[in-house]
Amino acid sequence: MKNWFDNVRIYHLLIDRFNGGWQTPPKSENVFCGGTLQGVIEKLDYIKGLGFNAVMLSPIFKSANYHGYHTLNFDEVDPHLGTWEDYQCLLDTAHEKGMKIICDFVPNHCWYEAPVFVESLLKNGGNHRDWFFFTEENSDAFVSFLGFGDLPKFNLTNPEVVNFMVDKAERLARMGVDAFRIDHALGQPHEFLKKLREGVQAVRNDIVVFGEVWAQGIGPNLAGQLYFKTEARLNEFLAQESKPFNQDALQTDYTETLDGVLDFAYRDILLQEVHAGRGIKGNDTLRSKIEEHFAKYPKDFKLVLFLDNHDTDRFMFDCQDDVNLLHEAIDVTTSLGRPFSFLYGTEQLMTNNPTIVNAEPYADLRVRACMDWRKEPLMLMHNA
């Protein structure tokens, strides 16, 4: 029943940066820029015309920040983006056009001012304190997501928290969401992820659940926040300073937990060839590496291929603005018969300079520019 996802073409966008009715695009700053759910609805024909049959949205819950990953309330749509009625309209309109909608779901953490967390503080009564991790029994000092001090991490080993999160995901499933991207799945217990998957697929059995399983930039000192399937994988992670961490091995640990993962290992293989100047089209070494990579996974495991995303350098930066190389990368990737995720604005040749890797705070704003609707898009998916 989930075969619809096998060769899906996903247009990945940040709602706030996509379409807010602007003529001149706002500057990419750490504020809400005005993009809305209604703005996405108005551009569904544009997205479909580019060759895509699915849209992956940034998180929609009420958030302290434009990108949606700082959740304030799991029961409200962020008012900057629209309403539940707007979200339902987007789902219904997309489905009428033969398109799927993918939800970015964030169960790992919330914003420190979210009521569900504020109530857990001792100074406020300590209600459901065991929903979070605190460093001391008699203190309100909390464990924050990967050291970001304003993002308390949920205790997803607590059955109450599990039920809370599964309930929120099931609501979206009942509305018609077709697939879920699980943000920072590496920070969540496998048992929780299985329950989440089972919950939404009990609502509709064609829903696909795939995870962001990525350890780049996470130091060994934060290993206690991660949930590795085996002790051996944990030991590999702890030893990463002396040898490279195996992304493929990490991804294969999720073959029985999730329907699939975002394929960071594929992107690494592709960029190795690009950075080495060997190109993509007709590259037998690349083809061999890709075949060897795919052979490590069950045939029905969904590897979502991508060239870049909202947390990485844009591919145009990596290929040094070589448009032909971009065409080759898309043609080769879409020829592999796997799900493919394409970051909004690539059709406008969006890039960034300098790199956002290991850069200053908010460097990711360089890859999250607002769409410039004055530009004509390149038709990059002609061979899809």
Short mmCIF file of C-alpha atoms in Angstrom, two decimals:
data_model
loop_
_atom_site.label_atom_id
_atom_site.label_comp_id
_atom_site.label_asym_id
_atom_site.label_seq_id
_atom_site.Cartn_x
_atom_site.Cartn_y
_atom_site.Cartn_z
CA MET A 1 0.00 0.00 0.00
CA LYS A 2 3.00 2.32 0.39
CA ASN A 3 4.29 1.85 -3.14
CA TRP A 4 3.19 5.38 -4.02
CA PHE A 5 6.30 6.59 -2.22
CA ASP A 6 8.81 4.47 -4.13
CA ASN A 7 9.39 6.93 -6.94
CA VAL A 8 7.87 10.09 -5.41
CA ARG A 9 9.19 13.51 -6.42
CA ILE A 10 9.18 15.79 -3.36
CA TYR A 11 9.35 19.57 -3.37
CA HIS A 12 10.74 20.49 0.07
CA LEU A 13 9.89 23.96 1.32
CA LEU A 14 9.94 26.17 4.40
CA ILE A 15 6.44 27.64 4.56
CA ASP A 16 7.60 31.01 5.92
CA ARG A 17 10.17 31.45 3.11
CA PHE A 18 8.04 30.25 0.20
CA ASN A 19 5.16 32.57 -0.64
CA GLY A 20 3.85 35.46 1.42
CA GLY A 21 2.50 37.45 -1.49
CA TRP A 22 5.62 39.59 -1.67
CA GLN A 23 6.94 41.16 -4.86
CA THR A 24 10.48 41.80 -3.63
CA PRO A 25 11.51 38.89 -1.38
CA PRO A 26 12.21 39.83 2.26
CA LYS A 27 15.77 39.50 3.49
CA SER A 28 16.51 36.12 5.09
CA GLU A 29 16.73 36.98 8.77
CA ASN A 30 15.92 35.11 11.98
CA VAL A 31 12.33 36.38 11.97
CA PHE A 32 9.05 35.42 10.35
CA CYS A 33 9.10 36.69 6.76
CA GLY A 34 5.44 36.20 5.87
CA GLY A 35 5.05 32.93 3.98
CA THR A 36 1.75 31.15 4.65
CA LEU A 37 -0.15 27.92 4.06
CA GLN A 38 -2.43 29.86 1.72
CA GLY A 39 0.67 30.90 -0.16
CA VAL A 40 1.57 27.24 -0.67
CA ILE A 41 -1.95 26.46 -1.89
CA GLU A 42 -1.63 29.21 -4.49
CA LYS A 43 1.60 27.69 -5.81
CA LEU A 44 0.60 24.00 -6.00
CA ASP A 45 0.14 24.23 -9.77
CA TYR A 46 3.58 25.84 -10.02
CA ILE A 47 5.12 22.96 -8.03
CA LYS A 48 3.28 20.33 -10.06
CA GLY A 49 4.32 22.06 -13.26
CA LEU A 50 7.96 21.66 -12.28
CA GLY A 51 7.47 17.88 -12.19
CA PHE A 52 6.76 17.21 -8.50
CA ASN A 53 3.93 15.12 -7.08
CA ALA A 54 4.51 15.75 -3.35
CA VAL A 55 5.25 18.69 -1.08
CA MET A 56 7.21 18.38 2.16
CA LEU A 57 6.31 21.23 4.50
CA SER A 58 8.30 22.64 7.39
CA PRO A 59 6.61 22.08 10.80
CA ILE A 60 3.23 23.77 11.18
CA PHE A 61 2.67 23.82 14.97
CA LYS A 62 2.83 27.14 16.82
CA SER A 63 6.51 27.96 17.15
CA ALA A 64 8.85 30.56 18.60
CA ASN A 65 10.70 30.76 15.29
CA TYR A 66 10.03 30.97 11.55
CA HIS A 67 11.32 27.48 10.74
CA GLY A 68 8.90 25.66 13.05
CA TYR A 69 11.37 23.57 15.04
CA HIS A 70 10.86 25.51 18.29
CA THR A 71 7.37 24.26 19.17
CA LEU A 72 5.29 26.29 21.60
CA ASN A 73 2.02 24.39 21.30
CA PHE A 74 1.28 21.02 19.70
CA ASP A 75 -2.44 21.78 19.37
CA GLU A 76 -2.24 25.03 17.38
CA VAL A 77 -1.11 25.91 13.88
CA ASP A 78 1.31 28.81 14.01
CA PRO A 79 -0.79 31.94 13.40
CA HIS A 80 1.95 33.38 11.18
CA LEU A 81 1.31 30.48 8.80
CA GLY A 82 -2.48 30.21 9.00
CA THR A 83 -5.13 28.06 10.67
CA TRP A 84 -6.21 24.43 10.91
CA GLU A 85 -8.76 25.27 8.21
CA ASP A 86 -5.95 26.49 5.93
CA TYR A 87 -3.98 23.30 6.58
CA GLN A 88 -7.01 21.14 5.77
CA CYS A 89 -7.58 23.16 2.62
CA LEU A 90 -3.98 22.59 1.58
CA LEU A 91 -4.30 18.84 2.11
CA ASP A 92 -7.59 18.64 0.23
CA THR A 93 -6.44 20.85 -2.66
CA ALA A 94 -3.19 18.93 -3.07
CA HIS A 95 -5.04 15.62 -3.12
CA GLU A 96 -7.49 16.94 -5.72
CA LYS A 97 -4.47 17.72 -7.89
CA GLY A 98 -3.03 14.23 -7.41
CA MET A 99 -0.31 15.44 -5.04
CA LYS A 100 0.81 14.20 -1.61
CA ILE A 101 1.62 16.21 1.50
CA ILE A 102 4.49 15.27 3.82
CA CYS A 103 4.56 16.62 7.39
CA ASP A 104 7.78 17.47 9.23
CA PHE A 105 7.12 16.20 12.78
CA VAL A 106 9.27 17.26 15.75
CA PRO A 107 8.75 15.09 18.88
CA ASN A 108 12.27 15.42 20.29
CA HIS A 109 12.03 18.84 21.97
CA CYS A 110 10.04 22.03 22.41
CA TRP A 111 10.68 25.73 23.15
CA TYR A 112 11.40 26.52 26.79
CA GLU A 113 8.34 28.77 27.00
CA ALA A 114 5.94 26.05 25.83
CA PRO A 115 3.25 25.60 28.51
CA VAL A 116 3.83 21.84 28.62
CA PHE A 117 7.40 22.52 29.77
CA VAL A 118 6.74 25.60 31.94
CA GLU A 119 4.30 23.56 34.03
CA SER A 120 7.00 20.95 34.71
CA LEU A 121 9.28 23.41 36.51
CA LEU A 122 9.46 23.13 40.29
CA LYS A 123 8.80 26.85 40.67
CA ASN A 124 5.49 26.29 38.84
CA GLY A 125 4.43 23.12 40.65
CA GLY A 126 6.45 20.50 38.78
CA ASN A 127 3.47 19.01 36.94
CA HIS A 128 4.50 16.04 34.73
CA ARG A 129 8.13 16.80 35.54
CA ASP A 130 9.11 13.36 34.28
CA TRP A 131 8.14 14.42 30.76
CA PHE A 132 11.56 16.08 30.52
CA PHE A 133 15.11 15.51 31.74
CA PHE A 134 16.49 17.62 34.59
CA THR A 135 20.11 17.62 35.67
CA GLU A 136 19.29 17.59 39.39
CA GLU A 137 16.29 16.41 41.38
CA ASN A 138 15.87 19.70 43.21
CA SER A 139 16.71 22.03 40.35
CA ASP A 140 14.96 23.37 37.27
CA ALA A 141 18.17 23.10 35.22
CA PHE A 142 17.13 20.96 32.28
CA VAL A 143 18.76 18.86 29.57
CA SER A 144 18.58 20.83 26.34
CA PHE A 145 18.55 19.44 22.81
CA LEU A 146 22.18 19.12 21.70
CA GLY A 147 23.17 21.96 23.99
CA PHE A 148 20.73 24.53 22.59
CA GLY A 149 19.81 26.06 25.94
CA ASP A 150 16.25 27.08 25.03
CA LEU A 151 15.09 23.66 23.79
CA PRO A 152 14.20 21.17 26.57
CA LYS A 153 14.33 17.57 25.43
CA PHE A 154 11.27 15.36 25.89
CA ASN A 155 11.59 12.07 27.78
CA LEU A 156 10.29 9.74 25.08
CA THR A 157 10.79 6.71 27.30
CA ASN A 158 7.85 7.95 29.38
CA PRO A 159 4.62 6.24 28.17
CA GLU A 160 2.63 9.42 28.82
CA VAL A 161 4.88 11.41 26.51
CA VAL A 162 4.76 8.65 23.91
CA ASN A 163 0.95 8.72 23.95
CA PHE A 164 0.95 12.53 23.79
CA MET A 165 3.15 12.60 20.69
CA VAL A 166 1.43 9.70 18.93
CA ASP A 167 -1.92 11.42 19.51
CA LYS A 168 -0.65 14.62 17.84
CA ALA A 169 0.63 12.66 14.84
CA GLU A 170 -2.59 10.67 14.53
CA ARG A 171 -4.56 13.92 14.33
CA LEU A 172 -2.51 14.92 11.30
CA ALA A 173 -2.95 11.47 9.80
CA ARG A 174 -6.73 11.72 10.15
CA MET A 175 -6.64 15.09 8.38
CA GLY A 176 -4.98 13.43 5.41
CA VAL A 177 -1.20 13.77 5.80
CA ASP A 178 0.42 11.20 3.50
CA ALA A 179 3.87 10.84 5.08
CA PHE A 180 5.87 11.98 8.09
CA ARG A 181 9.47 13.15 8.22
CA ILE A 182 10.67 12.62 11.79
CA ASP A 183 13.08 15.36 12.79
CA HIS A 184 16.25 14.22 14.62
CA ALA A 185 15.12 10.59 14.80
CA LEU A 186 18.53 9.69 16.21
CA GLY A 187 17.54 11.44 19.44
CA GLN A 188 14.46 9.27 19.94
CA PRO A 189 14.14 5.68 21.24
CA HIS A 190 13.51 3.04 18.60
CA GLU A 191 10.52 1.81 20.59
CA PHE A 192 8.94 5.26 20.47
CA LEU A 193 9.50 5.53 16.72
CA LYS A 194 7.88 2.13 16.21
CA LYS A 195 4.83 3.17 18.23
CA LEU A 196 4.55 6.43 16.30
CA ARG A 197 4.71 4.57 13.01
CA GLU A 198 2.18 1.99 14.16
CA GLY A 199 -0.15 4.73 15.39
CA VAL A 200 -0.36 6.72 12.16
CA GLN A 201 -0.51 3.59 10.02
CA ALA A 202 -3.44 2.35 12.08
CA VAL A 203 -5.23 5.47 10.86
CA ARG A 204 -4.27 4.77 7.24
CA ASN A 205 -1.99 1.98 6.12
CA ASP A 206 -0.50 3.81 3.13
CA ILE A 207 1.19 6.47 5.30
CA VAL A 208 5.00 6.45 5.12
CA VAL A 209 7.19 7.35 8.11
CA PHE A 210 10.84 8.18 7.45
CA GLY A 211 13.48 9.71 9.65
CA GLU A 212 16.27 12.24 9.70
CA VAL A 213 19.08 10.02 10.99
CA TRP A 214 22.21 12.15 10.92
CA ALA A 215 25.07 12.47 13.39
CA GLN A 216 27.16 15.13 11.66
CA GLY A 217 28.23 17.91 13.98
CA ILE A 218 27.18 16.02 17.12
CA GLY A 219 30.16 15.45 19.39
CA PRO A 220 30.79 12.35 21.54
CA ASN A 221 30.00 14.47 24.63
CA LEU A 222 26.34 14.44 23.55
CA ALA A 223 26.09 10.67 23.10
CA GLY A 224 23.82 10.46 26.14
CA GLN A 225 21.09 12.26 24.17
CA LEU A 226 21.12 9.75 21.33
CA TYR A 227 19.51 6.32 21.06
CA PHE A 228 21.69 3.87 19.20
CA LYS A 229 20.28 0.47 18.37
CA THR A 230 23.39 -1.37 19.55
CA GLU A 231 26.28 -0.76 21.91
CA ALA A 232 28.63 -1.37 18.99
CA ARG A 233 27.12 1.58 17.12
CA LEU A 234 27.47 3.76 20.21
CA ASN A 235 31.13 2.78 20.49
CA GLU A 236 31.66 3.67 16.82
CA PHE A 237 30.11 7.07 17.48
CA LEU A 238 32.32 7.67 20.51
CA ALA A 239 35.40 6.81 18.43
CA GLN A 240 34.52 9.16 15.56
CA GLU A 241 37.38 11.54 16.32
CA SER A 242 39.86 8.81 15.43
CA LYS A 243 37.97 7.38 12.44
CA PRO A 244 35.01 8.54 10.31
CA PHE A 245 31.58 7.57 11.57
CA ASN A 246 29.77 5.17 9.23
CA GLN A 247 26.58 6.89 8.05
CA ASP A 248 25.46 3.80 6.12
CA ALA A 249 25.73 1.62 9.22
CA LEU A 250 23.70 4.12 11.21
CA GLN A 251 20.95 4.26 8.58
CA THR A 252 20.66 0.47 8.32
CA ASP A 253 19.84 0.34 12.04
CA TYR A 254 16.41 1.80 11.18
CA THR A 255 15.29 -0.81 8.63
CA GLU A 256 12.93 -2.42 11.15
CA THR A 257 12.02 0.79 12.99
CA LEU A 258 10.92 3.14 10.19
CA ASP A 259 9.76 2.83 6.59
CA GLY A 260 12.82 4.73 5.46
CA VAL A 261 15.36 7.48 6.09
CA LEU A 262 16.68 10.58 4.41
CA ASP A 263 19.71 9.21 2.61
CA PHE A 264 22.62 11.31 3.85
CA ALA A 265 24.99 8.51 2.82
CA TYR A 266 23.92 8.89 -0.82
CA ARG A 267 24.54 12.63 -0.66
CA ASP A 268 28.01 11.99 0.78
CA ILE A 269 28.83 9.65 -2.11
CA LEU A 270 27.64 12.18 -4.68
CA LEU A 271 29.54 15.09 -3.14
CA GLN A 272 32.76 13.07 -2.89
CA GLU A 273 32.77 12.78 -6.66
CA VAL A 274 31.78 16.40 -7.19
CA HIS A 275 34.47 17.73 -4.85
CA ALA A 276 37.05 15.47 -6.48
CA GLY A 277 36.21 17.03 -9.84
CA ARG A 278 35.17 13.72 -11.40
CA GLY A 279 31.70 14.85 -12.40
CA ILE A 280 28.51 12.80 -12.33
CA LYS A 281 27.29 11.83 -15.79
CA GLY A 282 29.00 8.72 -17.10
CA ASN A 283 30.97 8.32 -13.87
CA ASP A 284 31.38 4.55 -13.51
CA THR A 285 33.03 4.91 -10.10
CA LEU A 286 30.03 6.83 -8.84
CA ARG A 287 27.61 4.27 -10.25
CA SER A 288 29.54 1.45 -8.58
CA LYS A 289 29.55 3.26 -5.22
CA ILE A 290 25.81 3.87 -5.46
CA GLU A 291 25.06 0.23 -6.25
CA GLU A 292 27.22 -0.91 -3.34
CA HIS A 293 25.41 1.55 -1.08
CA PHE A 294 21.91 0.42 -2.07
CA ALA A 295 22.86 -3.24 -1.64
CA LYS A 296 23.16 -2.72 2.12
CA TYR A 297 19.40 -2.15 2.54
CA PRO A 298 16.24 -4.26 2.13
CA LYS A 299 14.57 -3.61 -1.21
CA ASP A 300 11.42 -2.22 0.39
CA PHE A 301 13.26 0.27 2.65
CA LYS A 302 12.62 3.82 1.48
CA LEU A 303 15.86 5.71 0.92
CA VAL A 304 14.93 9.34 0.27
CA LEU A 305 17.63 10.75 -2.00
CA PHE A 306 18.49 14.45 -1.98
CA LEU A 307 21.22 16.84 -3.10
CA ASP A 308 20.81 19.31 -0.24
CA ASN A 309 18.34 20.46 2.39
CA HIS A 310 17.66 23.36 4.75
CA ASP A 311 20.48 22.26 7.10
CA THR A 312 23.25 21.81 4.51
CA ASP A 313 25.09 23.88 1.96
CA ARG A 314 23.09 24.17 -1.23
CA PHE A 315 24.22 21.96 -4.09
CA MET A 316 24.97 25.02 -6.22
CA PHE A 317 27.59 25.98 -3.64
CA ASP A 318 29.09 22.48 -3.68
CA CYS A 319 29.24 22.36 -7.49
CA GLN A 320 30.61 25.91 -7.69
CA ASP A 321 27.58 27.22 -9.61
CA ASP A 322 27.98 24.68 -12.43
CA VAL A 323 24.42 24.44 -13.78
CA ASN A 324 25.31 21.52 -16.04
CA LEU A 325 26.51 19.60 -12.99
CA LEU A 326 23.23 20.36 -11.24
CA HIS A 327 21.33 18.96 -14.23
CA GLU A 328 23.52 15.85 -14.20
CA ALA A 329 23.03 15.33 -10.47
CA ILE A 330 19.25 15.56 -10.78
CA ASP A 331 19.14 13.35 -13.89
CA VAL A 332 21.28 10.63 -12.31
CA THR A 333 19.45 10.78 -8.99
CA THR A 334 15.97 10.63 -10.52
CA SER A 335 17.06 7.73 -12.78
CA LEU A 336 17.68 5.52 -9.73
CA GLY A 337 13.99 4.80 -9.10
CA ARG A 338 13.97 6.05 -5.51
CA PRO A 339 12.14 8.86 -3.70
CA PHE A 340 13.79 12.20 -4.46
CA SER A 341 13.58 15.38 -2.35
CA PHE A 342 14.35 18.72 -4.00
CA LEU A 343 14.91 21.87 -1.94
CA TYR A 344 12.78 24.88 -2.89
CA GLY A 345 14.58 27.57 -4.83
CA THR A 346 16.97 25.18 -6.57
CA GLU A 347 14.99 25.93 -9.73
CA GLN A 348 16.12 29.54 -9.21
CA LEU A 349 19.72 28.38 -8.71
CA MET A 350 19.74 29.49 -5.08
CA THR A 351 23.15 29.13 -3.50
CA ASN A 352 25.06 30.26 -0.41
CA ASN A 353 28.48 31.69 0.14
CA PRO A 354 30.35 31.05 2.33
CA THR A 355 29.62 27.58 3.67
CA ILE A 356 27.20 27.08 6.56
CA VAL A 357 29.13 24.06 7.87
CA ASN A 358 30.79 24.71 11.25
CA ALA A 359 29.97 28.37 10.79
CA GLU A 360 28.63 31.09 13.07
CA PRO A 361 25.12 30.90 14.60
CA TYR A 362 22.26 31.44 12.14
CA ALA A 363 24.51 30.72 9.16
CA ASP A 364 21.71 28.45 7.94
CA LEU A 365 19.79 31.59 6.99
CA ARG A 366 22.04 31.66 3.92
CA VAL A 367 20.32 28.54 2.55
CA ARG A 368 16.84 29.63 3.64
CA ALA A 369 16.27 32.64 1.42
CA CYS A 370 12.76 33.74 0.47
CA MET A 371 11.58 32.75 -3.00
CA ASP A 372 11.93 35.46 -5.61
CA TRP A 373 8.78 35.12 -7.68
CA ARG A 374 10.10 37.61 -10.25
CA LYS A 375 12.46 34.91 -11.55
CA GLU A 376 11.55 32.32 -14.17
CA PRO A 377 12.31 28.79 -12.92
CA LEU A 378 14.62 26.41 -14.71
CA MET A 379 12.90 23.16 -15.71
CA LEU A 380 15.25 20.76 -13.94
CA MET A 381 13.03 17.68 -13.74
CA HIS A 382 12.53 16.98 -17.43
CA ASN A 383 13.95 13.46 -17.16
CA ALA A 384 12.07 12.54 -13.99
#
